[in-house]
Structures are given as C-alpha cells and as structure tokens.
Tab-separated table of C-alpha atoms and ligand atoms in Angstrom:
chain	number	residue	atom	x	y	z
V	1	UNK	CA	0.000	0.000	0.000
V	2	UNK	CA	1.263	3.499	-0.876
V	3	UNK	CA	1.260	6.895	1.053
V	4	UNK	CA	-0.186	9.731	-0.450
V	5	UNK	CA	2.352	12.764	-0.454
V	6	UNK	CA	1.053	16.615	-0.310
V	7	UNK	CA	1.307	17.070	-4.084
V	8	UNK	CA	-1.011	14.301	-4.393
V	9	UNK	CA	-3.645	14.813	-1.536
V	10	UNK	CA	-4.045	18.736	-1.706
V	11	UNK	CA	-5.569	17.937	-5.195
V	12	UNK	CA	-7.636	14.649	-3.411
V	13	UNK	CA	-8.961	17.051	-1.426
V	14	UNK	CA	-10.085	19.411	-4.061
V	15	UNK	CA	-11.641	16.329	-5.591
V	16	UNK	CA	-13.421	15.169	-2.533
V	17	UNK	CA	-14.694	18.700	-2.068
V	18	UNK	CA	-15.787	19.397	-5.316
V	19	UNK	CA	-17.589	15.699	-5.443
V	20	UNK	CA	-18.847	16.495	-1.545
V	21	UNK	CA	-20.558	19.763	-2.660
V	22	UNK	CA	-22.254	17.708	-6.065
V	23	UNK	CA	-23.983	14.685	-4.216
V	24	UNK	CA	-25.478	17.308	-1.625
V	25	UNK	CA	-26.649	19.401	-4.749
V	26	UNK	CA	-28.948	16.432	-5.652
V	27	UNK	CA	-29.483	15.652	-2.159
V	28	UNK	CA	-27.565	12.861	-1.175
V	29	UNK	CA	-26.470	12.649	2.475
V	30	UNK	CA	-23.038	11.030	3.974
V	31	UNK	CA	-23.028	7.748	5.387
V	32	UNK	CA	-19.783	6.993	7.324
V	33	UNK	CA	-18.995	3.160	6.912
V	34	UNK	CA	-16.747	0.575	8.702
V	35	UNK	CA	-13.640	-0.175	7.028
V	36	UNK	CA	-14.154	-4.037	7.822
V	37	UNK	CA	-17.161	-6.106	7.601
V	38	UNK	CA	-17.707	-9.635	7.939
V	39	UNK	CA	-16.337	-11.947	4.618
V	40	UNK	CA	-19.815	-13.372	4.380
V	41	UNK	CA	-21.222	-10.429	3.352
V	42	UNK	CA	-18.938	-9.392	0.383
V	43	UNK	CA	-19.405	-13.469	-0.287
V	44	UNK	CA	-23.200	-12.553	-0.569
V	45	UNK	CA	-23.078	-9.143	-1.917
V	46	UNK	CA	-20.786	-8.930	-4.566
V	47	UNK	CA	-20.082	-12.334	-5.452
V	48	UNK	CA	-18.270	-15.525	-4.512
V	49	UNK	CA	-17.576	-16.108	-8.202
V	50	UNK	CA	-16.121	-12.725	-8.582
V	51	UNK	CA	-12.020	-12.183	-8.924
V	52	UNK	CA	-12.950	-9.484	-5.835
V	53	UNK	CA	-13.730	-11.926	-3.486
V	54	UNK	CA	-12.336	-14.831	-5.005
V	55	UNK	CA	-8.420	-12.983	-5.337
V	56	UNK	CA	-8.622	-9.470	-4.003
V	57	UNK	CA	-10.045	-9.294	-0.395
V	58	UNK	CA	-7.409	-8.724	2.346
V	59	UNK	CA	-8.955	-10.957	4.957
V	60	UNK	CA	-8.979	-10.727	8.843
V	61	UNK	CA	-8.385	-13.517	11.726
V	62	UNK	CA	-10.272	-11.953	14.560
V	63	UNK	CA	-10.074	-13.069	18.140
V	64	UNK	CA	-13.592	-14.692	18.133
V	65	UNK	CA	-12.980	-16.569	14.911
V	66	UNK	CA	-15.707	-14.202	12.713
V	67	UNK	CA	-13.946	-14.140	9.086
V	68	UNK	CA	-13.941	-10.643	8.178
V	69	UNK	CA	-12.849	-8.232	5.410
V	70	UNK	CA	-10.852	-5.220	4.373
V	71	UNK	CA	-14.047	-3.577	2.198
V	72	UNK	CA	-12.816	-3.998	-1.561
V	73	UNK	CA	-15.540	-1.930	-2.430
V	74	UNK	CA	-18.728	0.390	-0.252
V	75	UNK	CA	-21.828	-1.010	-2.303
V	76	UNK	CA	-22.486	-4.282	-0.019
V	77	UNK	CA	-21.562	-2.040	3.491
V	78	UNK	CA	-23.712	0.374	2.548
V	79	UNK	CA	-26.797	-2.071	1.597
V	80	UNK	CA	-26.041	-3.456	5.291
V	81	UNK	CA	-26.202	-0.586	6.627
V	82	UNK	CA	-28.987	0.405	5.068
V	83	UNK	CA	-31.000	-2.572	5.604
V	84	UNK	CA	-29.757	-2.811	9.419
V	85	UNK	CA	-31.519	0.944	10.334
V	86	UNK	CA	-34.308	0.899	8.235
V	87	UNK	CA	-33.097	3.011	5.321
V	88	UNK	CA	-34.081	1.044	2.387
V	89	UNK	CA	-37.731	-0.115	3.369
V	90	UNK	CA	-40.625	1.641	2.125
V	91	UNK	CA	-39.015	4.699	1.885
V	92	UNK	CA	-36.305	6.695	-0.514
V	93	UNK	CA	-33.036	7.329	0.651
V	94	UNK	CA	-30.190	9.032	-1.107
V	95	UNK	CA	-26.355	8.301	0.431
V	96	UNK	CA	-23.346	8.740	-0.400
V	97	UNK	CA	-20.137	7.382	0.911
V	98	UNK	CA	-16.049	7.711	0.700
V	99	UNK	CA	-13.429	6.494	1.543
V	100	UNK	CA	-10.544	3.554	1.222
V	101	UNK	CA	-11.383	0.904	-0.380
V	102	UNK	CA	-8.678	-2.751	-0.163
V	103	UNK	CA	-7.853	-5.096	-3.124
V	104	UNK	CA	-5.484	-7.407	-3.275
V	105	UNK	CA	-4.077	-6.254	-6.535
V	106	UNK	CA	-0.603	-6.468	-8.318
V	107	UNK	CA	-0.035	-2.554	-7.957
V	108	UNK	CA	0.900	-0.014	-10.848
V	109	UNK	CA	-0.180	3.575	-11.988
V	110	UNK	CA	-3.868	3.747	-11.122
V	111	UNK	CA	-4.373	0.685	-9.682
V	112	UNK	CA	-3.268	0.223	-6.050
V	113	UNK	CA	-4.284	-2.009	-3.095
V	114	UNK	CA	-5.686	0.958	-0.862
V	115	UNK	CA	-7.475	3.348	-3.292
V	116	UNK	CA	-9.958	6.285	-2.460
V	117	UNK	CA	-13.919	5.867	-3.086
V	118	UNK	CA	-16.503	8.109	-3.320
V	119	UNK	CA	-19.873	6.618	-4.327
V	120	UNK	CA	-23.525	6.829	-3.990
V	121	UNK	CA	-26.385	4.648	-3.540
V	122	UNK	CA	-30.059	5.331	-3.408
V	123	UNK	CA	-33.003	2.772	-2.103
V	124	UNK	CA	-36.189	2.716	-3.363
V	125	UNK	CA	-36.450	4.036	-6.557
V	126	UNK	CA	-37.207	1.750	-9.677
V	127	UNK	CA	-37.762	4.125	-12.395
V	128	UNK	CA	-35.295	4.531	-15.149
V	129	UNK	CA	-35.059	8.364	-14.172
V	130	UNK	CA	-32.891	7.404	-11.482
V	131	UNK	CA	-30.278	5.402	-13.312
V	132	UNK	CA	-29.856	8.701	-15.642
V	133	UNK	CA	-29.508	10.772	-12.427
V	134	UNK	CA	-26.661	8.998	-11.080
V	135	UNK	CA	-25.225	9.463	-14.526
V	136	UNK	CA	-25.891	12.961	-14.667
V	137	UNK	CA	-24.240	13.200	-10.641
V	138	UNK	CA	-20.803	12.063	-12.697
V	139	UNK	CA	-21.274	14.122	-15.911
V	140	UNK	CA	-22.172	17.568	-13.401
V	141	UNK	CA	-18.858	16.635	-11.608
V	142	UNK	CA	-16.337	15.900	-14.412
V	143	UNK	CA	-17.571	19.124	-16.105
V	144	UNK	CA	-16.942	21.134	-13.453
V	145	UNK	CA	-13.332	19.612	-12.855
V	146	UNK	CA	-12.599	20.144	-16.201
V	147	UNK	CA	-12.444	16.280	-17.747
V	148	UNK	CA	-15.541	15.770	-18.823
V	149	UNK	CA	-14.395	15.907	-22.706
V	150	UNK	CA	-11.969	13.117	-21.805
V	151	UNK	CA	-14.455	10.873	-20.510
V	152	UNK	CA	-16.675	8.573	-22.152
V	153	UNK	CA	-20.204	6.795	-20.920
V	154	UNK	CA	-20.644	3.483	-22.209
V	155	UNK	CA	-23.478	1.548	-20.647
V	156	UNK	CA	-25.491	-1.634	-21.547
V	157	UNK	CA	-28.200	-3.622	-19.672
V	158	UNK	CA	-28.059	-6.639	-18.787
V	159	UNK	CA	-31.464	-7.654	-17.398
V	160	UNK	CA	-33.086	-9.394	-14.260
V	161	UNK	CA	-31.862	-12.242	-12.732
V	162	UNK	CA	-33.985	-14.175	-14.776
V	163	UNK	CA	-33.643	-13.370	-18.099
V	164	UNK	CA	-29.135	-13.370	-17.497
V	165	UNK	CA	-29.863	-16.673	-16.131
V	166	UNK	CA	-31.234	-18.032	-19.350
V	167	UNK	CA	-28.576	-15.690	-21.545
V	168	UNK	CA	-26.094	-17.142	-19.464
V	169	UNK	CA	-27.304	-20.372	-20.361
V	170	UNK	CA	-26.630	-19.273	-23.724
V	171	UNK	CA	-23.931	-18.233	-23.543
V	172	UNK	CA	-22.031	-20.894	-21.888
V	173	UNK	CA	-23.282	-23.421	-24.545
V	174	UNK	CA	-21.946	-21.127	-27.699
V	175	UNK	CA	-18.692	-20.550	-25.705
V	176	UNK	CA	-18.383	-24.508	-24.793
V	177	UNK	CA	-18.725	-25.005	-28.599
V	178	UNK	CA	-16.000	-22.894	-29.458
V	179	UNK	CA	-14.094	-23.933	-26.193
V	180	UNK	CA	-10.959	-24.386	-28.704
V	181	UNK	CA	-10.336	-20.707	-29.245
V	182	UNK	CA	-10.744	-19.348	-25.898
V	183	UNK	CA	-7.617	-18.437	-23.935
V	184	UNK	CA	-6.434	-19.755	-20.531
V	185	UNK	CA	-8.343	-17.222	-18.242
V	186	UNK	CA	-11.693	-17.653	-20.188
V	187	UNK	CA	-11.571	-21.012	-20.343
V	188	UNK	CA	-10.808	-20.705	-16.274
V	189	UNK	CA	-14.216	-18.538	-16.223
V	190	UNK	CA	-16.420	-20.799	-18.361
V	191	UNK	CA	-18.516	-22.663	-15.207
V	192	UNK	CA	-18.195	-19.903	-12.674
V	193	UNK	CA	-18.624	-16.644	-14.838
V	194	UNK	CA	-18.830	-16.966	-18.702
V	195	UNK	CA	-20.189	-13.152	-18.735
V	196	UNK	CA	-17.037	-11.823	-17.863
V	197	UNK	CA	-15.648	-13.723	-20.861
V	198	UNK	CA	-17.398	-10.846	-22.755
V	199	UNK	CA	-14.982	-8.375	-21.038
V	200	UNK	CA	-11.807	-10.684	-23.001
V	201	UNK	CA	-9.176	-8.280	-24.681
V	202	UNK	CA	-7.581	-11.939	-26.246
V	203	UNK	CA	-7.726	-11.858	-29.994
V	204	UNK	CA	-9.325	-15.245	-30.984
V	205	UNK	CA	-11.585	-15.043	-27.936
V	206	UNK	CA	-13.339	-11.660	-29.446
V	207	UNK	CA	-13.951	-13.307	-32.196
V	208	UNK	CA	-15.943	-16.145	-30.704
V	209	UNK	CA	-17.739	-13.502	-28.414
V	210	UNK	CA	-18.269	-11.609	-31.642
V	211	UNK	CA	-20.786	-14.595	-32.895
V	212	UNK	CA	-22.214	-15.055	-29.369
V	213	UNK	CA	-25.673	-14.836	-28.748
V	214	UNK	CA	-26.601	-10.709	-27.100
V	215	UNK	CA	-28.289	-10.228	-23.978
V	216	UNK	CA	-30.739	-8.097	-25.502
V	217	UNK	CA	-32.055	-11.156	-27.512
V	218	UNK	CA	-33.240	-12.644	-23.713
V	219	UNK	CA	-35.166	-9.131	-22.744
V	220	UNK	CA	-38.748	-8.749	-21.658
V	221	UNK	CA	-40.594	-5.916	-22.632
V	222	UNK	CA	-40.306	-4.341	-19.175
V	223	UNK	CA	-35.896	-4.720	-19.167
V	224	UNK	CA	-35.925	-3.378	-23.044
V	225	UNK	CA	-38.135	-0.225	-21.905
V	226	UNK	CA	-36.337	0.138	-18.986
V	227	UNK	CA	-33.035	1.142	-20.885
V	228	UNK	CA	-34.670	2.597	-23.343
V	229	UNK	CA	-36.192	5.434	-20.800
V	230	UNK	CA	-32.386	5.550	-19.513
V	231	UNK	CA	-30.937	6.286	-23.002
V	232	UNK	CA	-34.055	9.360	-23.671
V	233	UNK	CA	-33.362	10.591	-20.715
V	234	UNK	CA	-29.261	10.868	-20.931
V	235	UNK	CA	-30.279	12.316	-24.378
V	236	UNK	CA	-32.179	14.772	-22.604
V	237	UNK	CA	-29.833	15.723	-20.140
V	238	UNK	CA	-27.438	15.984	-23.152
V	239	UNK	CA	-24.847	13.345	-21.689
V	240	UNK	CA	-23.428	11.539	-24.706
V	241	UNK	CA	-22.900	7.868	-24.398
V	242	UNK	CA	-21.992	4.604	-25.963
V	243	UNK	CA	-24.084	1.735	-25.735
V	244	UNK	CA	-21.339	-1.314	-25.293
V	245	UNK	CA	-23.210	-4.547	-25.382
V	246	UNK	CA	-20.189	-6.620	-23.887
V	247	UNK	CA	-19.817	-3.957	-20.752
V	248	UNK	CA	-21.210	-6.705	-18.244
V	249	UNK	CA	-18.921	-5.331	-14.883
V	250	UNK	CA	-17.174	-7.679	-12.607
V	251	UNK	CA	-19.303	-7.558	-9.813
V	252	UNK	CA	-22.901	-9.884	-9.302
V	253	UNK	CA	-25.196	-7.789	-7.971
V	254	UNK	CA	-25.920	-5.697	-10.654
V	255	UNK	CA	-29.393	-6.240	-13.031
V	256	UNK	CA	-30.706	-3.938	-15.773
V	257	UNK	CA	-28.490	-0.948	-16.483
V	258	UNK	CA	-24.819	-0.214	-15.984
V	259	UNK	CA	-22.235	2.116	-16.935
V	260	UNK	CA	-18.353	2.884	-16.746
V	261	UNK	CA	-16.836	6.363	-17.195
V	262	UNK	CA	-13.701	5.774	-18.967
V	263	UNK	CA	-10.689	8.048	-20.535
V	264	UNK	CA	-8.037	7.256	-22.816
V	265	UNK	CA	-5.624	9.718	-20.819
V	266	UNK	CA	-4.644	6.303	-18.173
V	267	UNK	CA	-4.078	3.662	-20.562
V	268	UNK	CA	-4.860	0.536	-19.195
V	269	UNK	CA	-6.360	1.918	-16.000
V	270	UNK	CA	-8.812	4.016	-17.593
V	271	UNK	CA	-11.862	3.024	-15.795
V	272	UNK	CA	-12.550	6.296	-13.526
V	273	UNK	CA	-16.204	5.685	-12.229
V	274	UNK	CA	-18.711	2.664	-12.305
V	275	UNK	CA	-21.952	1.399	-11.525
V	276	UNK	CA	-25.276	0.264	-12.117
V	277	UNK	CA	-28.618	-0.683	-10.802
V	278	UNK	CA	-29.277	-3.646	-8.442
V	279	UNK	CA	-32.795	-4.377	-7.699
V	280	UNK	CA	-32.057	-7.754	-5.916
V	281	UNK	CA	-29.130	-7.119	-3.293
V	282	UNK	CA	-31.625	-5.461	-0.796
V	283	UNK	CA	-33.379	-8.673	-0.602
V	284	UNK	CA	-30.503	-10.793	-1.053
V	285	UNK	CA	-28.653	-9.543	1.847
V	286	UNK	CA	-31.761	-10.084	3.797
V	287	UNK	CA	-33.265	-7.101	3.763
V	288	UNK	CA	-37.172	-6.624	2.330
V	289	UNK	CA	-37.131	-6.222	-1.448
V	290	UNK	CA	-36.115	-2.916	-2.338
V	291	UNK	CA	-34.775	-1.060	-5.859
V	292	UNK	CA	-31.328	0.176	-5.417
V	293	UNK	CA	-28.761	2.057	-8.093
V	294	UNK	CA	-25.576	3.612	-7.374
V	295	UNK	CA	-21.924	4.223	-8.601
V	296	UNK	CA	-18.134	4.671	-6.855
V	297	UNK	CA	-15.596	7.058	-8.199
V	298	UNK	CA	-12.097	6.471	-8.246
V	299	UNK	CA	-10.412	9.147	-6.687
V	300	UNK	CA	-6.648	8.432	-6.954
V	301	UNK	CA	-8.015	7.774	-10.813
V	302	UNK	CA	-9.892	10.967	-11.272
V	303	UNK	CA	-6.885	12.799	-9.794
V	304	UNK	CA	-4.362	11.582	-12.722
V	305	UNK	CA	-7.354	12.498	-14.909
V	306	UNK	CA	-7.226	16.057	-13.892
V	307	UNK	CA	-3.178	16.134	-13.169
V	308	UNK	CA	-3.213	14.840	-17.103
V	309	UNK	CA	-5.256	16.966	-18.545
V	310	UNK	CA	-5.852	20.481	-15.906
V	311	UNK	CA	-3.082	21.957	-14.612
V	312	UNK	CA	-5.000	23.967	-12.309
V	313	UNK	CA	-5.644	20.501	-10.164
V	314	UNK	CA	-1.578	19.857	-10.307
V	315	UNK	CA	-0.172	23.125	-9.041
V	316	UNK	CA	-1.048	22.559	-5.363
V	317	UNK	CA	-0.760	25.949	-3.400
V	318	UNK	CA	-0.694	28.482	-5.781
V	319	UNK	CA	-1.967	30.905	-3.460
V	320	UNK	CA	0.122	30.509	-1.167
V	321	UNK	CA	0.958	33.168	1.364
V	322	UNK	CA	4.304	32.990	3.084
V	323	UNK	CA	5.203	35.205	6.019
V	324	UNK	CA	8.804	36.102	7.128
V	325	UNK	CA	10.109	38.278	9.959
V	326	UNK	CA	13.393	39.235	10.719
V	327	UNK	CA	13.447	39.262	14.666
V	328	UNK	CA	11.646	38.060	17.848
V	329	UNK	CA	9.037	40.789	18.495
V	330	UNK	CA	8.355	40.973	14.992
V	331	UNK	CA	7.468	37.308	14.643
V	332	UNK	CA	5.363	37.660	17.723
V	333	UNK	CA	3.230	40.749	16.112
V	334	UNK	CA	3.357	38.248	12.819
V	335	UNK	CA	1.591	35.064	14.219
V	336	UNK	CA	-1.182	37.356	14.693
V	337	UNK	CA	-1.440	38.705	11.438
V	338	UNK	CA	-1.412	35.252	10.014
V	339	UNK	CA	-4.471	34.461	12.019
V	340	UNK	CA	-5.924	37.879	10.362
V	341	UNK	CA	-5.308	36.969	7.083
V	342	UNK	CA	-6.733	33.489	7.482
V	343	UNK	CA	-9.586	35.356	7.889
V	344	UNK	CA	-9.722	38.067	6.090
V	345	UNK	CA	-8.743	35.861	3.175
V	346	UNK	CA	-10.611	32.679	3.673
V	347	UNK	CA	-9.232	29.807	2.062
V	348	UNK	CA	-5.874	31.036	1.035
V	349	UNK	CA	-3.393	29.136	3.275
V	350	UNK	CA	-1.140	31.163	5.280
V	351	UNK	CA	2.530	30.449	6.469
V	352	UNK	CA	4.270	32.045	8.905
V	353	UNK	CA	7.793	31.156	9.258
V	354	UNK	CA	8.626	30.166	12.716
V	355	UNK	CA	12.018	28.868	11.989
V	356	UNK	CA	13.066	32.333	11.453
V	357	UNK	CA	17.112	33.209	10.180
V	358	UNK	CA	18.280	35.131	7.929
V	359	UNK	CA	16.187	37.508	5.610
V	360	UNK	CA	17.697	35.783	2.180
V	361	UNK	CA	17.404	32.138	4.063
V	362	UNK	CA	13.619	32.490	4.788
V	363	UNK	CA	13.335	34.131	1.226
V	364	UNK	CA	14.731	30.645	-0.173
V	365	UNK	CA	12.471	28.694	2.110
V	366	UNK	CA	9.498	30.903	0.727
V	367	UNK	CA	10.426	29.856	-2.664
V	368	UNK	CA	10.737	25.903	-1.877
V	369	UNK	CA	7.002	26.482	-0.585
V	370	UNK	CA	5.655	27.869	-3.878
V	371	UNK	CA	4.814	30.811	-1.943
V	372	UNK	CA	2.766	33.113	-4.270
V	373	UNK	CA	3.812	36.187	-2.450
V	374	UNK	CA	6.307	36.712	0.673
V	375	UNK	CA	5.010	39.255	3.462
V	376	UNK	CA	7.791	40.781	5.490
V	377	UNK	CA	7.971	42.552	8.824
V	378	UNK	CA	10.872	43.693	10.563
V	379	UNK	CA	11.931	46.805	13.151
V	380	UNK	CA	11.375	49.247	10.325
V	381	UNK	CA	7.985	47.826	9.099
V	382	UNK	CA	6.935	48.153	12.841
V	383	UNK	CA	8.330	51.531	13.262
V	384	UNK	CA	6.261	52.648	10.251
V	385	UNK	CA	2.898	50.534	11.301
V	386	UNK	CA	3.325	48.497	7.416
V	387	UNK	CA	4.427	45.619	6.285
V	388	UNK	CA	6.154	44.593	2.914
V	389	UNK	CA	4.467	42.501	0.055
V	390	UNK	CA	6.868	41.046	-2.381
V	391	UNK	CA	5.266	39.098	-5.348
V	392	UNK	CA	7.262	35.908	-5.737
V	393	UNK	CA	5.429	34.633	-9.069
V	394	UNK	CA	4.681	37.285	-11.133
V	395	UNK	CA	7.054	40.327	-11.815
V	396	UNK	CA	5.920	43.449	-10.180
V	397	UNK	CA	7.874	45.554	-7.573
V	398	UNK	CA	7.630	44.676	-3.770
V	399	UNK	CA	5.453	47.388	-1.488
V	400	UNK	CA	4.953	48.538	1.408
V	401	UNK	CA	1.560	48.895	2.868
V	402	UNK	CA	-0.774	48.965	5.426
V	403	UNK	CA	-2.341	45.922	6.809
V	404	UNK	CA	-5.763	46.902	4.698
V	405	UNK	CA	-4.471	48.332	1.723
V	406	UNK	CA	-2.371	44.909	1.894
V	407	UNK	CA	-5.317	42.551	2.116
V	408	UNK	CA	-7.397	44.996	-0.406
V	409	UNK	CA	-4.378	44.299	-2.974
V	410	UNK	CA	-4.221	40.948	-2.483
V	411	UNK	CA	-8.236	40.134	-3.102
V	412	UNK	CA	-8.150	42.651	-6.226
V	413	UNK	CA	-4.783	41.138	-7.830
V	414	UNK	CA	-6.563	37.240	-7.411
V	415	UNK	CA	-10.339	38.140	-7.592
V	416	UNK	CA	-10.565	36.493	-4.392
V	417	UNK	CA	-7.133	34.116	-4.329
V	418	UNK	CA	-8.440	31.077	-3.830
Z	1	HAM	P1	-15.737	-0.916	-9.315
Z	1	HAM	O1	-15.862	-0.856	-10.795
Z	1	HAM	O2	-15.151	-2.136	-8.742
Z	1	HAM	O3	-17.214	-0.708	-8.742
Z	1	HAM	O4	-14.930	0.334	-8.778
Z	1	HAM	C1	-15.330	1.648	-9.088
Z	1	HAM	C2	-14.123	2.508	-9.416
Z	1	HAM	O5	-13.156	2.418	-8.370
Z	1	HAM	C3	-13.369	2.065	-10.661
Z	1	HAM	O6	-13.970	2.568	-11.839
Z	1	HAM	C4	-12.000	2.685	-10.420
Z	1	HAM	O7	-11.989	4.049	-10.787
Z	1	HAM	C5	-11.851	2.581	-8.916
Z	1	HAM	N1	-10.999	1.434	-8.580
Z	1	HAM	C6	-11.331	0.130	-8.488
Z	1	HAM	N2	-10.266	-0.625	-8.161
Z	1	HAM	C7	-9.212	0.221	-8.032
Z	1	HAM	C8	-7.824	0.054	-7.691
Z	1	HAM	N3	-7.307	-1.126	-7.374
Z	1	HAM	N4	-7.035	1.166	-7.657
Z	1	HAM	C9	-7.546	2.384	-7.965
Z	1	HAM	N5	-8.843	2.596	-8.270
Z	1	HAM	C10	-9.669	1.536	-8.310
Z	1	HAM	C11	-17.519	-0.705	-7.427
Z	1	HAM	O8	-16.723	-0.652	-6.540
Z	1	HAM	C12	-19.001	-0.652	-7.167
Z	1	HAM	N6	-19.218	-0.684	-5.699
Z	1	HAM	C13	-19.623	0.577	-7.787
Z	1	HAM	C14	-21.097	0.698	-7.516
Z	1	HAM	C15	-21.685	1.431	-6.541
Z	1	HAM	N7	-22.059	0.067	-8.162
Z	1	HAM	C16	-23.228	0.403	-7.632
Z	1	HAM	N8	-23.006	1.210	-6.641
C-alpha cells in the first residue's frame, strides 16, 4: 500500500470537495462506513464467483474466529447498513459514501491495493429516471473539474436475474462449442462466470464472443423499456454515451443498467467511475425487497485524470501566502497577522515562518514552498505601522503597505485568491 504525499492529496482534497458539494446538490447525504465487515457479506453481496472476493479481499483472523474483510468496495456495506436501520424499506433514501477501499491487486499507476472511493447509492427508486440521475451526478462533476471531454459513458443492460440466467445459459453453450479458441483465463471462467468472458481483450476469444448470442435477444418488454427510458433521458440531459453490449462489470449484484466512465488519458487503467442498478441485493442480503442504483468514483483515478489533462488541479498551493520576519518581536506581532489573514482571506493558506534566520534564508524557504507572495515585517515595518508585500510569481515591484491596503491588494490582484 502506498502513502499519499502533499502534491497528491491537496488535489484529493479538491476532488473530494468538489464531489462532496455535487452529491449534496442532488441531495444525497453522507453515510460513514466501517472499514471491515464480515467476509460473508462481500461473499453474498458482490459475489463468490467474482475475482474481488475470489483474489482481491485482504482478509482478517479476529479473536472470536468471525472471518472478516478489508471492504474492496462500499456497495455491499452500505446495503447493510442500510438494511440494518431501516433506510431502504418503504421509503427513498439518497447516500453517499467515501473512503478507502482494499484489493489485493498487483499494484501499478492507477491501480493500487488501498485506493480512495466516493460513491452513492439510493433505495427505493425503480424508475429509469434514477439510473440517468446517477449518470448525470458524474457528468455535473467531471464538467466542473474540467475532464468531462476526456471521458466517455458506455453503458449496456443486462437484465433481471432471470432473463441473465437463461442468456447465461446461452452463452455458456456457444462458448463450450467454441471452447478451442478461448484463452487460458476464459476457459478458467467458463462454469463460474462466462459473462465476464465478454470483457476478453484476447484476440481469438473476441472473435468467438463476436458470434455469441446478445443479452438483448433474452429481454422482456419491461428490461428493453427500462433502458430505453435511460438512453431518452441521458439524451435529454445531453450526456453523450456509448451503448457497449459486452460492458457486463465484474461484480454480481448488478441487473438492468450499468455504466463505466472511462478516458483514454490512463491507458490501461482508464476506468474512472462505475456502476449500475441492483434491484435484488436489498433482498438478497436479507433485507425486504427494495430497488437500489448507485456508482463509486475512483479518486486516486480521477486525480491523474485532472493532473493529465488540468493543470490547475496539479499546481497545489498556488496561493500561497508565506510570512517572514526578521526578529523576535516581529514574529510575535506576525503570528497574529497570520491568524488575520486566514480570515480576512478565507481559504488562502497562510505560512508564517517560525524557523526564522536570515532575511535571504527564509526568502529561499518561501520559494521551496511555492509561496505566491512573501510578506515581510521587521523593526522598520513596525516603526512605520506596514508591512512589505513582495510578489514571488509574477514580476511586479515589492510594497509597502498597510495591513488593509495589503489585504485589499491581495483580493483585487486574485479576484478572491483562492
Ligand atoms: P468498481 O468498478 O469495482 O465498482 O470500482 C469503481 C471505481 O473504483 C473504478 O472505476 C475505479 O476508478 C476505482 N478502482 C477500483 N479498483 C481500483 C484500484 N485497485 N485502484 C484504484 N482505483 C480503483 C464498485 O466498486 C461498485 N461498488 C460501484 C457501484 C456502486 N455500483 C453500484 N453502486
């Protein structure tokens, strides 16, 4: 598992925030989830068939012999939780949930074994309407992060229990006939999970999937509407997508629609959010029968996005202010001007240098910061009741002000800073 450095979680936070603020615009509210639940329930929930459960989970010895879990993922926790405090029966809820999430995965760029989640779920809702709302949660977010041009929607359906059970059926028959051309992994998948054969980047495999029978051949009336009220409403919203008939997810619980948001910018890693509808895991994890949707977005994902392609998300602290004095009292008159500024200038992070030294040295350690601009106090500053503002980014000459002509010229030179 990896740490995450300042140049990486300043612009996690931004993320977080930005993501925060969107879910309670549609009026989702936070639920705050363990980190470990019991095995049996990711067994149940997501899958015992799945590579997540079957490969990935980090599993727990505890002292009274309950198997539990590092979560690999919030959707089954929160469905617990939801079902265990009366959140998903006869009523609506909308939640939403972040996090770390733990796979057991071989780590590279964008894929790690402790990665951040946010998602959201909602209970009770079975209309299509919904499905496109969770959609449009992701599409508000990435456009106002400055991705959403580098992200593309696919999304399929893939039906009730039912009707997958008899496509899988299907399936597994055509697949069994042309058993000679898969490769080793699909082969490995054919009894447990021949759907995620569909997901097969191997050559010769493709083209077996290519003649395979299609889920939508297996579709009621209900399912086939379903979607279709998905796809008018996307269209209405105006959120392009691509409707990928071999995008079946790795995860069980899902029935009628689901989606990926994916980008070229990560190469292999390039899935950055995901989910889907579930209308049986209520029930299935012993709850009463209840609708639920919902997607996860990965942050550490969605933060190479924007470091890739916004380089307003990669320059962490560009407002920076960095304050310097040159002896003892002035330091002491300085740590309360900090606290000033923090609030006359709300948001913009303020440093006061409390290692003190030389002018020049605390100069050079204003530079390491990325301060933005360098305010400086010493005996003749004090004498004259002003302090010095140098700019350390732009050219323009240092002055020296007031304390509210200093503030004033620092709000009109950034519109605000932050
Ligand atoms: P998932 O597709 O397994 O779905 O994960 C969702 C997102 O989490 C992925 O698209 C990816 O961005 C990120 N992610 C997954 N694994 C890793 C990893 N090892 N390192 C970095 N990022 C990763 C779910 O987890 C479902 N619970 C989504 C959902 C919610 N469906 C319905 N509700």
């Amino acid at each position: 598992m990896r740490d995450i450095l300042p140049e990486e979680s300043e612009g996690m936070s931004r993320i977080e925030d930005a993501a925060k603020q969107c879910l309670h615009s549609f009026g989702y509210s936070e639920l705050r989830l363990p980190l470990i639940e019991s095995t049996a329930l990711f067994e149940r929930g997501v899958g015992d068939g799945t590579d997540i459960v079957e490969k990935e989970m980090f599993n727990i010895d505890s002292r009274d012999g309950e198997p539990l879990s590092l979560r690999p993922e919030g959707t089954a926790g929160c469905v617990r939780a939801a079902i265990q405090h009366g959140l998903a029966f006869n009523r609506i809820s909308r939640l939403w949930y972040r996090g770390p999430m733990f796979r057991y995965e071989r780590p590279q760029k964008g894929r790690y074994r402790q990665f951040e989640q946010i998602g959201a779920e909602a209970f009770g809702i079975a209309k299509p309407a919904l499905d496109a709302e969770l959609i449009d949660i992701n599409h508000q977010l990435f456009a106002r992060l400055g991705v959403d041009e580098h992200m593309k929607l696919r999304i399929n359906t893939i039906g009730s229990f039912a009707e997958r059970r008899t496509y899988v059926e299907a399936l597994r028959a055509h697949l069994e006939s042309n058993r000679d051309a898969l490769d080793a992994d699909s082969l490995r998948r054919l009894e447990r999970s021949p759907l995620r054969i569909l997901d097969s980047k191997h050559s010769e495999t493709r083209a077996v999937i290519a003649n395979a029978p299609k889920i939508e051949d297996f579709l009621d009336a209900d399912s086939m509407h379903h979607f279709e009220q998905v796809l008018e409403h996307l269209q209405s919203l105006g959120i392009g997508f691509e409707i990928d008939p071999y995008l079946v997810r790795g995860l069980d619980y899902y029935t009628h629609t689901v989606f990926e948001f994916e980008t070229k910018q990560l190469g292999a890693q390039g899935a950055v959010s995901a989910g889907g509808r579930y209308d049986g895991l209520v029930e299935g994890l012993g709850g009463r029968a209840a609708p639920g949707a919902g997607f996860a977005i990965g942050i550490d994902r969605l933060l190479l996005l924007c470091q890739s392609v916004n380089t307003e998300q990669a320059s962490p602290r560009s407002s920076l202010l960095y304050c310097v004095a040159t002896d003892e009292d002035s330091l002491k008159a300085m740590m309360s001007i900090g606290n000033q500024l923090r609030k006359d200038l709300a948001g913009v992070p303020v440093v006061v240098d409390t290692q003190g030294g030389k002018l020049g040295t605390q100069m050079r350690r204003a530079d390491r910061e990325g301060a933005r601009w360098t305010i400086i106090a010493g005996e003749s500053e004090r004498a004259e009741g002003v302090l010095t503002l140098k700019p350390m980014r732009e050219v323009g000459e240092q002055s020296r002000l007031k304390y509210d002509a200093l503030v004033l010229r620092l709000l009109e030179a950034h519109g605000g800073l932050s």
